[in-house]
Coordinates of C-alpha atoms in Angstrom, one line a residue:
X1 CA 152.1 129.2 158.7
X2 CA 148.9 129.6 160.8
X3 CA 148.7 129.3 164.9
X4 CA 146.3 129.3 167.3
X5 CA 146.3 130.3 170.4
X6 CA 143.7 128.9 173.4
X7 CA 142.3 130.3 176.3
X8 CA 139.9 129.8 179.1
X9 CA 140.6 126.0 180.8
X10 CA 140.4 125.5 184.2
X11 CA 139.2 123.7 187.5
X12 CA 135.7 123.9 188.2
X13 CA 133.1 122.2 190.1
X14 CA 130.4 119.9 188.8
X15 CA 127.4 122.1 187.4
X16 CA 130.0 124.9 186.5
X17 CA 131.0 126.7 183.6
X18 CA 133.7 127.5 181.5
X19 CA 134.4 129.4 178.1
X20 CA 137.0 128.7 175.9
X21 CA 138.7 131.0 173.4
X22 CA 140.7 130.1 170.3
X23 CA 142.8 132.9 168.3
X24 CA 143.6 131.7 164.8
X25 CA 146.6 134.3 163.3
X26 CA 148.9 133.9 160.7
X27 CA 148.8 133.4 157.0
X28 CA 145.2 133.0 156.4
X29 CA 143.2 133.6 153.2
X30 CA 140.2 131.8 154.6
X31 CA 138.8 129.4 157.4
X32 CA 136.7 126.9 156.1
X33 CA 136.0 125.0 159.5
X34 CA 136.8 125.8 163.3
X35 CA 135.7 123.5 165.6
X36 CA 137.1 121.9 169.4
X37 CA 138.4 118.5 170.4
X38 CA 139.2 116.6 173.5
X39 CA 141.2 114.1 174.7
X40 CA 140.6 112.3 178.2
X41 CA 143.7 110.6 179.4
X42 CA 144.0 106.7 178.1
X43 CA 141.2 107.9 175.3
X44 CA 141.2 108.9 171.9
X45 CA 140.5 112.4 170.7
X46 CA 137.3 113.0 169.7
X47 CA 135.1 115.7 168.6
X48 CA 133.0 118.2 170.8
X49 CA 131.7 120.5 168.5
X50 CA 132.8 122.4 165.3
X51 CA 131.4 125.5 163.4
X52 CA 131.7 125.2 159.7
X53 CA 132.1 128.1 156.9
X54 CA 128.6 127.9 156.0
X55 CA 127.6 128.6 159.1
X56 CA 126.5 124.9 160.3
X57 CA 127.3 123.7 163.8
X58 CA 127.5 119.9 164.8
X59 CA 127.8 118.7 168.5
X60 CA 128.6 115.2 169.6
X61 CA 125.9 113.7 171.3
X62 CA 127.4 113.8 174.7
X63 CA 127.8 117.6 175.0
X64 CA 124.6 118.5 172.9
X65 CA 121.9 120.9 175.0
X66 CA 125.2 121.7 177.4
X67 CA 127.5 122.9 175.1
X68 CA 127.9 126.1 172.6
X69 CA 129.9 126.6 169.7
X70 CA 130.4 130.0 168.2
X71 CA 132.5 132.4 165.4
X72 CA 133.8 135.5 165.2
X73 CA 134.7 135.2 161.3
X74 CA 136.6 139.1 161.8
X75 CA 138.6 137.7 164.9
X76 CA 139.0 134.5 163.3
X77 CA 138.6 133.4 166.8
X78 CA 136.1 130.2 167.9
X79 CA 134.7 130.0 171.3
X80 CA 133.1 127.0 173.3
X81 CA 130.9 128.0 176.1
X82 CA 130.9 124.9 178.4
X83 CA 127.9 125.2 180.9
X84 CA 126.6 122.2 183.3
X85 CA 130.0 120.7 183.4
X86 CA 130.4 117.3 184.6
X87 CA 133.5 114.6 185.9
X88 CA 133.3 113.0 182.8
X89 CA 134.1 116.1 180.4
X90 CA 137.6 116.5 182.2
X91 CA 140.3 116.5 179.4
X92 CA 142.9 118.5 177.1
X93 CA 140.3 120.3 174.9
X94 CA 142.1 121.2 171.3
X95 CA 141.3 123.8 168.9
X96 CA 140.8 122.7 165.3
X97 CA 141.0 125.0 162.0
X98 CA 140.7 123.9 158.3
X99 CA 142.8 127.1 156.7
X100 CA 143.1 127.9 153.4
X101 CA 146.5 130.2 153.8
X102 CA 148.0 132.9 151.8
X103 CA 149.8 132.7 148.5
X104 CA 149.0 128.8 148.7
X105 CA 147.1 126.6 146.6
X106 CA 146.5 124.3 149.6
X107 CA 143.7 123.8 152.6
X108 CA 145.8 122.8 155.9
X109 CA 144.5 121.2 159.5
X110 CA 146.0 122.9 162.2
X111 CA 145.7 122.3 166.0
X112 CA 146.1 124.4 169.2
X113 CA 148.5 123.4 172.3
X114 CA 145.6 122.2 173.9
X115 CA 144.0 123.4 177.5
X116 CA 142.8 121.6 180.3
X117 CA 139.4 121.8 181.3
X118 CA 139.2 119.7 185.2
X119 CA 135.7 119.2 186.4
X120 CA 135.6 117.8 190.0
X121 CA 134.2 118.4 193.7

């Protein structure tokens, strides 16, 4: 079993900043993929940005020069620094981890709690 464990949401005004944290701990062999998500109430979850095992990054367009995605692979911890925040970017932002656990012949998605991240005057 692998959990992770998120940090870092908050209120903040427009133009403000936030960083998030996410703690992966468990049974882990290996991480192929860490990456965030966020869901806006009455919208789907979608994709904000995601770091990858070979070191890649992808953003989605509407976070992209804002945004920053990065790794600690010795922490297996992700962080999302969130600068020029906007109305629009309020959600529940979820962290993402492709693991490939312990002892098992499997690669598993797992998800954080989620945290809220409120942007407004």
């Amino acid at each position: 079993q692998v959990q992770l464990v998120e940090s870092g949401g908050g209120l903040v005004q427009p133009g403000g900043s936030l960083r998030l944290s996410c703690a992966a701990s468990g049974n882990i062999f290996s991480i192929y993929a860490m990456g965030w998500y966020r869901q806006a109430p009455g919208k789907q979850r979608e994709l904000v940005a995601v770091f990858t095992s070979g070191g890649r990054t992808n953003y989605a367009d509407f976070v992209k020069g804002r945004f920053t995605i990065s790794r600690d692979n010795a922490k297996n911890t992700t962080y999302l620094q969130m600068n020029s925040l906007k109305p629009e970017d309020t959600a529940v932002y979820y962290c993402n981890a492709v693991v490939n656990e312990m002892f098992r012949s499997v690669v598993s998605d797992y998800w954080g709690q989620g945290t809220q991240v409120t942007v407004s005057s």
